[in-house]
Amino acid sequence: GIQVEQSPPDLILQEGANSTLRCNFSDSVNNLQWFHQNPWGQLINLFYIPSGTKQNGRLSATTVATERYSLLYISSSQTTDSGVYFCAVERAGGSYIPTFGRGTSLIVHP
Amino acid sequence: SAVISQKPSRDICQRGTSLTIQCQVDSQVTMMFWYRQQPGQSLTLIATANQGSEATYESGFVIDKFPISRPNLTFSTLTVSNMSPEDSSIYLCSVEDLSPNEQFFGPGTRLTVL
């Protein structure tokens, strides 16, 4: 099956700092999503981004499908950004079964 | 986007008992999935819930342990049978639109088995 690797596994920031999270995948994909899991366990959709660039407030994401990676940018981080960020992909030509990376655990200190 | 509710939100159960988790969606969806998330881990797909037929289980998961029902396009249940402490996890229901293939998650059920 498709492999999904996220880096870094852990990240600690001071409030106001910027960060970049990376998701590498081993095969062509027709779907890629970024999720934020808050400390209460809720998974929140951040971006549906199989290719290209999107922005939503302080967050933006870029997927370069031909090079098999995606980046999530967090600018001016806030304590509420803390949690785990997951990348999930669906292999092109495969079944509609998402594969999740192991996630990046982010802690933002005030 | 779909709005998904799960019941119960959390439960503490005794070893050897069973728990049924309900998932309700506010619109008809084609794809419904059940995931397990063990403490500190990523999400692991248990099965795809198929409307009107048997669920499709991933490797390592069997129907006797995790029976799933999906009587219609808006509702599904997952039962965790004959529970042991190793079953303590968050269980998540998710749905996927087909165009685009965007996935949404319910709030999860936090299960503790003593």
PDB file of C-alpha atoms in Angstrom:
ATOM      1  CA  GLY A   1       0.000   0.000   0.000  1.00  0.00           C
ATOM      2  CA  ILE A   2       0.911   3.657  -0.166  1.00  0.00           C
ATOM      3  CA  GLN A   3       3.322   4.968   2.476  1.00  0.00           C
ATOM      4  CA  VAL A   4       2.763   8.343   4.156  1.00  0.00           C
ATOM      5  CA  GLU A   5       5.534   9.958   6.172  1.00  0.00           C
ATOM      6  CA  GLN A   6       5.103  13.116   8.183  1.00  0.00           C
ATOM      7  CA  SER A   7       7.808  15.290   9.648  1.00  0.00           C
ATOM      8  CA  PRO A   8       8.739  16.409  12.152  1.00  0.00           C
ATOM      9  CA  PRO A   9       7.029  13.990  14.558  1.00  0.00           C
ATOM     10  CA  ASP A  10       7.062  16.572  17.327  1.00  0.00           C
ATOM     11  CA  LEU A  11       7.292  20.340  17.331  1.00  0.00           C
ATOM     12  CA  ILE A  12       7.364  22.868  20.156  1.00  0.00           C
ATOM     13  CA  LEU A  13       6.895  26.558  19.414  1.00  0.00           C
ATOM     14  CA  GLN A  14       6.544  29.842  21.182  1.00  0.00           C
ATOM     15  CA  GLU A  15       3.394  31.739  20.418  1.00  0.00           C
ATOM     16  CA  GLY A  16       3.896  33.913  17.344  1.00  0.00           C
ATOM     17  CA  ALA A  17       6.393  31.623  15.633  1.00  0.00           C
ATOM     18  CA  ASN A  18       5.948  30.160  12.159  1.00  0.00           C
ATOM     19  CA  SER A  19       6.283  26.504  11.216  1.00  0.00           C
ATOM     20  CA  THR A  20       6.212  24.135   8.275  1.00  0.00           C
ATOM     21  CA  LEU A  21       4.928  20.571   8.463  1.00  0.00           C
ATOM     22  CA  ARG A  22       5.710  18.096   5.711  1.00  0.00           C
ATOM     23  CA  CYS A  23       3.920  15.057   4.282  1.00  0.00           C
ATOM     24  CA  ASN A  24       5.698  12.732   1.844  1.00  0.00           C
ATOM     25  CA  PHE A  25       3.868   9.954   0.038  1.00  0.00           C
ATOM     26  CA  SER A  26       5.145   7.045  -1.966  1.00  0.00           C
ATOM     27  CA  ASP A  27       2.731   6.908  -4.907  1.00  0.00           C
ATOM     28  CA  SER A  28       0.492   9.067  -7.050  1.00  0.00           C
ATOM     29  CA  VAL A  29      -2.577  10.312  -5.209  1.00  0.00           C
ATOM     30  CA  ASN A  30      -5.965  11.609  -6.220  1.00  0.00           C
ATOM     31  CA  ASN A  31      -6.802  12.954  -2.791  1.00  0.00           C
ATOM     32  CA  LEU A  32      -4.840  14.585   0.008  1.00  0.00           C
ATOM     33  CA  GLN A  33      -6.216  16.165   3.133  1.00  0.00           C
ATOM     34  CA  TRP A  34      -4.753  17.861   6.183  1.00  0.00           C
ATOM     35  CA  PHE A  35      -6.507  17.479   9.534  1.00  0.00           C
ATOM     36  CA  HIS A  36      -5.991  18.994  12.969  1.00  0.00           C
ATOM     37  CA  GLN A  37      -6.853  16.832  15.954  1.00  0.00           C
ATOM     38  CA  ASN A  38      -7.472  19.069  18.920  1.00  0.00           C
ATOM     39  CA  PRO A  39      -6.679  18.045  22.505  1.00  0.00           C
ATOM     40  CA  TRP A  40     -10.256  16.757  22.895  1.00  0.00           C
ATOM     41  CA  GLY A  41      -9.784  14.307  20.032  1.00  0.00           C
ATOM     42  CA  GLN A  42     -11.932  16.030  17.424  1.00  0.00           C
ATOM     43  CA  LEU A  43     -10.559  15.838  13.881  1.00  0.00           C
ATOM     44  CA  ILE A  44     -11.037  19.080  12.017  1.00  0.00           C
ATOM     45  CA  ASN A  45     -10.666  19.412   8.268  1.00  0.00           C
ATOM     46  CA  LEU A  46      -8.041  21.965   7.348  1.00  0.00           C
ATOM     47  CA  PHE A  47      -7.480  21.485   3.634  1.00  0.00           C
ATOM     48  CA  TYR A  48      -8.579  19.245   0.814  1.00  0.00           C
ATOM     49  CA  ILE A  49      -5.571  19.729  -1.471  1.00  0.00           C
ATOM     50  CA  PRO A  50      -4.615  16.996  -3.973  1.00  0.00           C
ATOM     51  CA  SER A  51      -2.592  19.639  -5.829  1.00  0.00           C
ATOM     52  CA  GLY A  52      -1.828  23.345  -5.811  1.00  0.00           C
ATOM     53  CA  THR A  53      -1.908  25.896  -3.010  1.00  0.00           C
ATOM     54  CA  LYS A  54      -4.680  27.009  -0.665  1.00  0.00           C
ATOM     55  CA  GLN A  55      -4.817  29.497   2.162  1.00  0.00           C
ATOM     56  CA  ASN A  56      -7.187  29.868   5.070  1.00  0.00           C
ATOM     57  CA  GLY A  57      -6.272  32.645   7.476  1.00  0.00           C
ATOM     58  CA  ARG A  58      -2.959  31.895   9.149  1.00  0.00           C
ATOM     59  CA  LEU A  59      -2.778  28.455   7.583  1.00  0.00           C
ATOM     60  CA  SER A  60      -1.803  27.563   4.059  1.00  0.00           C
ATOM     61  CA  ALA A  61      -0.957  24.348   2.254  1.00  0.00           C
ATOM     62  CA  THR A  62       0.850  23.387  -0.904  1.00  0.00           C
ATOM     63  CA  THR A  63       0.847  20.005  -2.619  1.00  0.00           C
ATOM     64  CA  VAL A  64       3.354  19.208  -5.345  1.00  0.00           C
ATOM     65  CA  ALA A  65       1.820  16.021  -6.657  1.00  0.00           C
ATOM     66  CA  THR A  66       4.557  15.320  -9.201  1.00  0.00           C
ATOM     67  CA  GLU A  67       7.163  15.304  -6.409  1.00  0.00           C
ATOM     68  CA  ARG A  68       4.883  13.489  -3.957  1.00  0.00           C
ATOM     69  CA  TYR A  69       4.838  15.866  -1.039  1.00  0.00           C
ATOM     70  CA  SER A  70       2.646  18.397   0.680  1.00  0.00           C
ATOM     71  CA  LEU A  71       3.481  21.204   3.093  1.00  0.00           C
ATOM     72  CA  LEU A  72       1.330  22.813   5.753  1.00  0.00           C
ATOM     73  CA  TYR A  73       2.369  26.291   6.873  1.00  0.00           C
ATOM     74  CA  ILE A  74       1.289  27.763  10.165  1.00  0.00           C
ATOM     75  CA  SER A  75       2.071  31.433  10.639  1.00  0.00           C
ATOM     76  CA  SER A  76       1.908  33.463  13.849  1.00  0.00           C
ATOM     77  CA  SER A  77       1.099  30.335  15.836  1.00  0.00           C
ATOM     78  CA  GLN A  78      -1.352  30.488  18.735  1.00  0.00           C
ATOM     79  CA  THR A  79      -1.852  28.195  21.707  1.00  0.00           C
ATOM     80  CA  THR A  80      -5.071  26.985  20.103  1.00  0.00           C
ATOM     81  CA  ASP A  81      -2.989  25.542  17.244  1.00  0.00           C
ATOM     82  CA  SER A  82      -1.715  22.865  19.631  1.00  0.00           C
ATOM     83  CA  GLY A  83      -2.677  19.302  18.808  1.00  0.00           C
ATOM     84  CA  VAL A  84      -1.784  16.708  16.216  1.00  0.00           C
ATOM     85  CA  TYR A  85      -1.725  17.419  12.497  1.00  0.00           C
ATOM     86  CA  PHE A  86      -2.453  14.495  10.186  1.00  0.00           C
ATOM     87  CA  CYS A  87      -1.980  14.116   6.472  1.00  0.00           C
ATOM     88  CA  ALA A  88      -4.202  11.548   4.714  1.00  0.00           C
ATOM     89  CA  VAL A  89      -3.973  10.435   1.111  1.00  0.00           C
ATOM     90  CA  GLU A  90      -5.811   8.174  -1.315  1.00  0.00           C
ATOM     91  CA  ARG A  91      -3.765   6.395  -3.942  1.00  0.00           C
ATOM     92  CA  ALA A  92      -4.626   7.253  -7.535  1.00  0.00           C
ATOM     93  CA  GLY A  93      -6.393   4.379  -9.226  1.00  0.00           C
ATOM     94  CA  GLY A  94      -7.016   2.653  -5.927  1.00  0.00           C
ATOM     95  CA  SER A  95     -10.124   2.258  -3.818  1.00  0.00           C
ATOM     96  CA  TYR A  96     -11.480   5.190  -1.838  1.00  0.00           C
ATOM     97  CA  ILE A  97      -9.550   4.165   1.262  1.00  0.00           C
ATOM     98  CA  PRO A  98      -7.616   6.985   2.970  1.00  0.00           C
ATOM     99  CA  THR A  99      -4.191   6.250   4.439  1.00  0.00           C
ATOM    100  CA  PHE A 100      -3.050   8.389   7.353  1.00  0.00           C
ATOM    101  CA  GLY A 101       0.444   9.446   8.317  1.00  0.00           C
ATOM    102  CA  ARG A 102       1.616   9.178  11.918  1.00  0.00           C
ATOM    103  CA  GLY A 103       1.024  12.863  12.491  1.00  0.00           C
ATOM    104  CA  THR A 104       2.998  15.842  13.804  1.00  0.00           C
ATOM    105  CA  SER A 105       2.377  16.696  17.432  1.00  0.00           C
ATOM    106  CA  LEU A 106       2.488  20.463  17.926  1.00  0.00           C
ATOM    107  CA  ILE A 107       2.694  22.285  21.239  1.00  0.00           C
ATOM    108  CA  VAL A 108       2.490  26.069  21.219  1.00  0.00           C
ATOM    109  CA  HIS A 109       3.567  27.741  24.455  1.00  0.00           C
ATOM    110  CA  PRO A 110       2.249  31.162  25.467  1.00  0.00           C
TER     111      PRO A 110
ATOM    112  CA  SER B   1     -19.923  19.387   4.537  1.00  0.00           C
ATOM    113  CA  ALA B   2     -21.538  16.509   6.394  1.00  0.00           C
ATOM    114  CA  VAL B   3     -22.388  16.824  10.082  1.00  0.00           C
ATOM    115  CA  ILE B   4     -21.724  13.608  11.979  1.00  0.00           C
ATOM    116  CA  SER B   5     -22.774  12.665  15.487  1.00  0.00           C
ATOM    117  CA  GLN B   6     -21.673   9.686  17.540  1.00  0.00           C
ATOM    118  CA  LYS B   7     -23.118   8.085  20.635  1.00  0.00           C
ATOM    119  CA  PRO B   8     -21.888   7.547  23.251  1.00  0.00           C
ATOM    120  CA  SER B   9     -19.160  10.173  23.415  1.00  0.00           C
ATOM    121  CA  ARG B  10     -17.336   8.137  26.041  1.00  0.00           C
ATOM    122  CA  ASP B  11     -17.814   5.027  28.117  1.00  0.00           C
ATOM    123  CA  ILE B  12     -16.048   2.931  30.705  1.00  0.00           C
ATOM    124  CA  CYS B  13     -16.746  -0.766  30.326  1.00  0.00           C
ATOM    125  CA  GLN B  14     -15.861  -3.992  32.057  1.00  0.00           C
ATOM    126  CA  ARG B  15     -13.750  -6.670  30.456  1.00  0.00           C
ATOM    127  CA  GLY B  16     -15.810  -9.243  28.547  1.00  0.00           C
ATOM    128  CA  THR B  17     -18.734  -6.975  27.789  1.00  0.00           C
ATOM    129  CA  SER B  18     -19.730  -5.403  24.457  1.00  0.00           C
ATOM    130  CA  LEU B  19     -20.442  -1.818  23.439  1.00  0.00           C
ATOM    131  CA  THR B  20     -22.329  -0.561  20.407  1.00  0.00           C
ATOM    132  CA  ILE B  21     -21.396   2.834  18.999  1.00  0.00           C
ATOM    133  CA  GLN B  22     -23.826   4.712  16.801  1.00  0.00           C
ATOM    134  CA  CYS B  23     -22.971   7.079  13.971  1.00  0.00           C
ATOM    135  CA  GLN B  24     -25.573   9.390  12.440  1.00  0.00           C
ATOM    136  CA  VAL B  25     -24.988  11.661   9.431  1.00  0.00           C
ATOM    137  CA  ASP B  26     -27.198  14.588   8.492  1.00  0.00           C
ATOM    138  CA  SER B  27     -27.174  13.703   4.774  1.00  0.00           C
ATOM    139  CA  GLN B  28     -26.961  10.612   2.616  1.00  0.00           C
ATOM    140  CA  VAL B  29     -23.379   9.543   1.982  1.00  0.00           C
ATOM    141  CA  THR B  30     -21.908   6.762  -0.064  1.00  0.00           C
ATOM    142  CA  MET B  31     -18.779   5.959   1.921  1.00  0.00           C
ATOM    143  CA  MET B  32     -18.736   5.415   5.671  1.00  0.00           C
ATOM    144  CA  PHE B  33     -15.728   4.190   7.603  1.00  0.00           C
ATOM    145  CA  TRP B  34     -14.865   3.158  11.142  1.00  0.00           C
ATOM    146  CA  TYR B  35     -11.438   3.938  12.570  1.00  0.00           C
ATOM    147  CA  ARG B  36      -9.651   3.139  15.794  1.00  0.00           C
ATOM    148  CA  GLN B  37      -7.094   5.435  17.367  1.00  0.00           C
ATOM    149  CA  GLN B  38      -5.103   3.911  20.198  1.00  0.00           C
ATOM    150  CA  PRO B  39      -3.492   6.268  22.704  1.00  0.00           C
ATOM    151  CA  GLY B  40      -0.757   8.373  21.109  1.00  0.00           C
ATOM    152  CA  GLN B  41      -1.166   6.662  17.740  1.00  0.00           C
ATOM    153  CA  SER B  42      -2.440   7.509  14.296  1.00  0.00           C
ATOM    154  CA  LEU B  43      -5.777   6.391  12.899  1.00  0.00           C
ATOM    155  CA  THR B  44      -6.213   2.776  11.824  1.00  0.00           C
ATOM    156  CA  LEU B  45      -9.052   1.840   9.518  1.00  0.00           C
ATOM    157  CA  ILE B  46     -11.199  -0.965  10.916  1.00  0.00           C
ATOM    158  CA  ALA B  47     -13.659  -1.355   8.064  1.00  0.00           C
ATOM    159  CA  THR B  48     -15.757   0.253   5.386  1.00  0.00           C
ATOM    160  CA  ALA B  49     -19.445   0.107   6.258  1.00  0.00           C
ATOM    161  CA  ASN B  50     -21.467  -0.953   3.218  1.00  0.00           C
ATOM    162  CA  GLN B  51     -25.137  -0.117   2.989  1.00  0.00           C
ATOM    163  CA  GLY B  52     -27.259  -3.233   2.911  1.00  0.00           C
ATOM    164  CA  SER B  53     -24.364  -5.684   2.877  1.00  0.00           C
ATOM    165  CA  GLU B  54     -21.495  -6.942   5.012  1.00  0.00           C
ATOM    166  CA  ALA B  55     -18.756  -4.495   5.908  1.00  0.00           C
ATOM    167  CA  THR B  56     -15.330  -4.727   4.292  1.00  0.00           C
ATOM    168  CA  TYR B  57     -12.729  -5.340   6.990  1.00  0.00           C
ATOM    169  CA  GLU B  58      -9.064  -4.363   6.939  1.00  0.00           C
ATOM    170  CA  SER B  59      -6.322  -6.806   7.755  1.00  0.00           C
ATOM    171  CA  GLY B  60      -6.269  -7.598  11.447  1.00  0.00           C
ATOM    172  CA  PHE B  61      -9.948  -6.851  12.062  1.00  0.00           C
ATOM    173  CA  VAL B  62     -12.713  -9.469  11.989  1.00  0.00           C
ATOM    174  CA  ILE B  63     -16.479  -9.355  11.965  1.00  0.00           C
ATOM    175  CA  ASP B  64     -16.852 -11.421  15.126  1.00  0.00           C
ATOM    176  CA  LYS B  65     -14.919  -8.834  17.131  1.00  0.00           C
ATOM    177  CA  PHE B  66     -16.198  -5.697  15.366  1.00  0.00           C
ATOM    178  CA  PRO B  67     -19.629  -6.353  13.863  1.00  0.00           C
ATOM    179  CA  ILE B  68     -20.864  -3.408  11.806  1.00  0.00           C
ATOM    180  CA  SER B  69     -24.300  -2.557  10.549  1.00  0.00           C
ATOM    181  CA  ARG B  70     -25.344   0.016   7.983  1.00  0.00           C
ATOM    182  CA  PRO B  71     -29.083  -0.188   7.355  1.00  0.00           C
ATOM    183  CA  ASN B  72     -29.257   3.020   5.287  1.00  0.00           C
ATOM    184  CA  LEU B  73     -27.144   5.839   3.842  1.00  0.00           C
ATOM    185  CA  THR B  74     -27.170   7.987   6.997  1.00  0.00           C
ATOM    186  CA  PHE B  75     -26.611   5.555   9.877  1.00  0.00           C
ATOM    187  CA  SER B  76     -24.129   2.916  10.999  1.00  0.00           C
ATOM    188  CA  THR B  77     -23.192   1.071  14.166  1.00  0.00           C
ATOM    189  CA  LEU B  78     -19.956  -0.491  15.322  1.00  0.00           C
ATOM    190  CA  THR B  79     -19.943  -3.047  18.128  1.00  0.00           C
ATOM    191  CA  VAL B  80     -16.798  -3.795  20.076  1.00  0.00           C
ATOM    192  CA  SER B  81     -17.354  -7.339  21.350  1.00  0.00           C
ATOM    193  CA  ASN B  82     -15.906  -9.247  24.285  1.00  0.00           C
ATOM    194  CA  MET B  83     -13.806  -6.251  25.227  1.00  0.00           C
ATOM    195  CA  SER B  84     -10.362  -6.345  26.804  1.00  0.00           C
ATOM    196  CA  PRO B  85      -8.213  -3.453  28.074  1.00  0.00           C
ATOM    197  CA  GLU B  86      -6.379  -3.503  24.712  1.00  0.00           C
ATOM    198  CA  ASP B  87      -9.594  -2.238  23.123  1.00  0.00           C
ATOM    199  CA  SER B  88      -9.310   1.040  25.009  1.00  0.00           C
ATOM    200  CA  SER B  89      -9.173   3.595  22.198  1.00  0.00           C
ATOM    201  CA  ILE B  90     -11.010   6.370  20.472  1.00  0.00           C
ATOM    202  CA  TYR B  91     -13.391   4.981  17.853  1.00  0.00           C
ATOM    203  CA  LEU B  92     -14.187   7.349  15.000  1.00  0.00           C
ATOM    204  CA  CYS B  93     -16.841   7.290  12.349  1.00  0.00           C
ATOM    205  CA  SER B  94     -16.098   9.078   9.100  1.00  0.00           C
ATOM    206  CA  VAL B  95     -17.811   9.730   5.801  1.00  0.00           C
ATOM    207  CA  GLU B  96     -16.507  10.688   2.413  1.00  0.00           C
ATOM    208  CA  ASP B  97     -18.141  12.676  -0.320  1.00  0.00           C
ATOM    209  CA  LEU B  98     -17.402  11.411  -3.806  1.00  0.00           C
ATOM    210  CA  SER B  99     -16.951  14.731  -5.556  1.00  0.00           C
ATOM    211  CA  PRO B 100     -14.634  15.950  -4.267  1.00  0.00           C
ATOM    212  CA  ASN B 101     -13.380  13.012  -2.190  1.00  0.00           C
ATOM    213  CA  GLU B 102     -13.320  14.969   1.035  1.00  0.00           C
ATOM    214  CA  GLN B 103     -13.477  13.056   4.303  1.00  0.00           C
ATOM    215  CA  PHE B 104     -15.219  14.208   7.479  1.00  0.00           C
ATOM    216  CA  PHE B 105     -15.064  12.770  10.976  1.00  0.00           C
ATOM    217  CA  GLY B 106     -17.453  12.421  13.835  1.00  0.00           C
ATOM    218  CA  PRO B 107     -16.454  13.575  17.321  1.00  0.00           C
ATOM    219  CA  GLY B 108     -15.332  10.093  18.341  1.00  0.00           C
ATOM    220  CA  THR B 109     -16.173   7.696  21.149  1.00  0.00           C
ATOM    221  CA  ARG B 110     -13.564   7.418  23.885  1.00  0.00           C
ATOM    222  CA  LEU B 111     -13.671   3.883  25.255  1.00  0.00           C
ATOM    223  CA  THR B 112     -11.918   2.689  28.393  1.00  0.00           C
ATOM    224  CA  VAL B 113     -12.003  -1.007  29.248  1.00  0.00           C
ATOM    225  CA  LEU B 114     -11.180  -2.024  32.815  1.00  0.00           C
TER     226      LEU B 114
END
